[in-house]
XYZ file of C-alpha atoms in Angstrom:
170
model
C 0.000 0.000 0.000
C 2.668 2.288 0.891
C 4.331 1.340 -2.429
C 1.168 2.750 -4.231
C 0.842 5.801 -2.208
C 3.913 6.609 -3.559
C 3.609 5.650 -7.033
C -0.022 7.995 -7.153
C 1.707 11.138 -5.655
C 4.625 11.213 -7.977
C 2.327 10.786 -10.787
C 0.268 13.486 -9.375
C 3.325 16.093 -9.155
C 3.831 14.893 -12.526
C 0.391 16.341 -13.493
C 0.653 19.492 -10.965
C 0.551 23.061 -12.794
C 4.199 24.364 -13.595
C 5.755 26.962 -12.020
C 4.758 30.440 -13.655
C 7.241 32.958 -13.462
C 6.608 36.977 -12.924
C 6.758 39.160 -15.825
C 9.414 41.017 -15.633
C 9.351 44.689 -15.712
C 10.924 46.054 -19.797
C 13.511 48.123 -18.093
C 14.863 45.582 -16.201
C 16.627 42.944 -17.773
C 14.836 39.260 -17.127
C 16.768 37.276 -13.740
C 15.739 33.961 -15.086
C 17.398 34.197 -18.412
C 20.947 33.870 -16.944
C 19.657 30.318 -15.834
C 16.980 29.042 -18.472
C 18.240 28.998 -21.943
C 14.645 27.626 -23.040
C 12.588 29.586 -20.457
C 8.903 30.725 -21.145
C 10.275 33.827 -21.048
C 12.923 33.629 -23.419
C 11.824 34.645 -27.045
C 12.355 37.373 -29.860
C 9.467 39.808 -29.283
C 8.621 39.451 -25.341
C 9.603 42.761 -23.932
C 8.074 44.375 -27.437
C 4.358 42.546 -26.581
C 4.654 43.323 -23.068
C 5.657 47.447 -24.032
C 3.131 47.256 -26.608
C 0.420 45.269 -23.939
C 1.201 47.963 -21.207
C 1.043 50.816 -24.004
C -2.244 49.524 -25.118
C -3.383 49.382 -21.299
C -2.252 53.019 -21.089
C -4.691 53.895 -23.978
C -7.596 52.228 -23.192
C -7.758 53.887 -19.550
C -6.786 57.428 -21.426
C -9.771 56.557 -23.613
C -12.310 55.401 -20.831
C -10.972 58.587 -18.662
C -11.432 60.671 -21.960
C -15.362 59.537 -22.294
C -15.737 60.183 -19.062
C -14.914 63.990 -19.273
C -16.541 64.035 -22.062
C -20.018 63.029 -20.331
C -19.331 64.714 -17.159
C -18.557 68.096 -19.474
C -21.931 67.489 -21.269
C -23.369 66.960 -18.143
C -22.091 70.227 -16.622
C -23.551 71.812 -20.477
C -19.767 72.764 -21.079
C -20.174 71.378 -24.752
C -22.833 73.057 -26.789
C -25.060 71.227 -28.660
C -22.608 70.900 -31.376
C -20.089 69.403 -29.079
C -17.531 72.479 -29.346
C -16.173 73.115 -25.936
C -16.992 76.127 -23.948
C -13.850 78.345 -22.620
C -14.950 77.074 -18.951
C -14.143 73.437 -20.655
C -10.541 74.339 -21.702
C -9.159 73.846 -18.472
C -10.220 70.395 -18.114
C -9.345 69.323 -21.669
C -5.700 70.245 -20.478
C -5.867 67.805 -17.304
C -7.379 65.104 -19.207
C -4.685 65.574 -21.829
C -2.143 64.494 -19.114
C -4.127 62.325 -17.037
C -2.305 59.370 -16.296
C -5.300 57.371 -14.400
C -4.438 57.561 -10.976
C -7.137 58.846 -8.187
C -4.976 61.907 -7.237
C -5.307 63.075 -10.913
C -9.169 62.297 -10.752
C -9.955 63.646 -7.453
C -8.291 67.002 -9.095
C -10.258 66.391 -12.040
C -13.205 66.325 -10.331
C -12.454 69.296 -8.167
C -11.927 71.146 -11.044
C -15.531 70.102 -12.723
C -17.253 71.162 -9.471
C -15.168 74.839 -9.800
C -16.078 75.218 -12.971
C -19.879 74.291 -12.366
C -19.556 76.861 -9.124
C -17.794 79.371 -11.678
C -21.025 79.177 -14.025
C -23.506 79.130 -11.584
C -21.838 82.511 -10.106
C -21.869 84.060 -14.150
C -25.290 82.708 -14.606
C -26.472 84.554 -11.014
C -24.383 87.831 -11.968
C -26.327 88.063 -15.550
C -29.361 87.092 -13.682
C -28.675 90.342 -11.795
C -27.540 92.609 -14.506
C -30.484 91.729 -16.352
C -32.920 92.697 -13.105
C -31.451 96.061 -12.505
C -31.629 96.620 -16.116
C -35.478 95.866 -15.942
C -35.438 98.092 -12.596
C -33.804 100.850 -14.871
C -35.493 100.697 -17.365
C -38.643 100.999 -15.600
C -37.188 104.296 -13.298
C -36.540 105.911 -16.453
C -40.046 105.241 -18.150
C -41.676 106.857 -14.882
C -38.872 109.306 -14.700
C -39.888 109.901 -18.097
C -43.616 110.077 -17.914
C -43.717 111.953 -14.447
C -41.755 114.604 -16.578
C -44.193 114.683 -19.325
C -47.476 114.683 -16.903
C -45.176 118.065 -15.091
C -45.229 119.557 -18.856
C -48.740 118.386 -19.077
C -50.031 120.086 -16.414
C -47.685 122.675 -16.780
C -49.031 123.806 -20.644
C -53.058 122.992 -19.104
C -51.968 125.216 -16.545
C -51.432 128.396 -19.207
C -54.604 130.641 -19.946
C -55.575 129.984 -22.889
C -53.977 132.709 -25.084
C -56.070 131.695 -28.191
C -59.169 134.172 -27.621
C -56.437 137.242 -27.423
C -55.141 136.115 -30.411
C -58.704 136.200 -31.998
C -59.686 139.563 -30.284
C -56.253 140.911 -31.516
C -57.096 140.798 -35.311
């Protein structure tokens, strides 16, 4: 029995997973090729797959992080309807440009949205005011202007009425 024991577990190391070694990092030369002439990692276009793998990684989180601003800019109705960017926009165009996906980067991102958002909603209120004391000035000057014609009004009713001298006259 002990005999058989023995014979199952070496075939079942036999059949056990083999040993897979860490990638190593493209500007540091691979430690296992100084001892495996024939290792996995040994062949012609490794550390160009795994530049062009972490290049393509690099992208596709540039891209996702780029849709994202786009929405969130949308969102906050910095892109007009034709998808031009407003000025306010600029600013974040420039930090996505050089976004490089990690949550500092983001968190200022997003920091920056909400002080553009505050920065509109402070235009928005200050035309919001313009526009009411124009309405307020506007209507001073119509009753500046019609108090000013009643005074003339009254003023002219207030003459005699020079018209029967003129007909006595001649």
């Amino acid at each position: 029995m002990n005999c058989c024991s023995d014979h199952i577990n070496a075939r079942h190391a036999a059949k056990s997973y083999p040993i897979r070694l860490p990638l190593p990092h493209p500007s540091r030369p691979s430690p296992y090729r100084q001892h495996h002439s024939l290792s996995v990692m040994e062949g012609p276009n490794f550390e160009d797959e795994h530049r062009r793998e972490i290049e393509r990684r690099a992208r596709d989180r540039r891209a996702r992080a780029w849709d994202l601003l786009v929405e969130h800019l949308r969102w906050r109705n910095l892109l007009n309807a034709h998808g031009h960017r407003t000025s306010q926009a600029d600013i974040l165009i420039l930090a996505a440009d050089t976004m490089s996906g990690d949550m500092r980067t983001i968190e200022s991102l997003r920091a920056q949205l909400m002080e553009c958002h505050n920065e509109v909603h402070r235009l928005n209120n200050m035309v919001m005011e313009i526009e009411q004391r124009t309405v307020a000035n506007r209507r001073a000057q119509r009753a500046q202007a019609q108090a000013l014609v009643s005074m003339q009004t009254n003023r002219i009713l207030s003459l005699p009425d020079v018209s029967k001298y003129y007909q006595q006259s001649f």
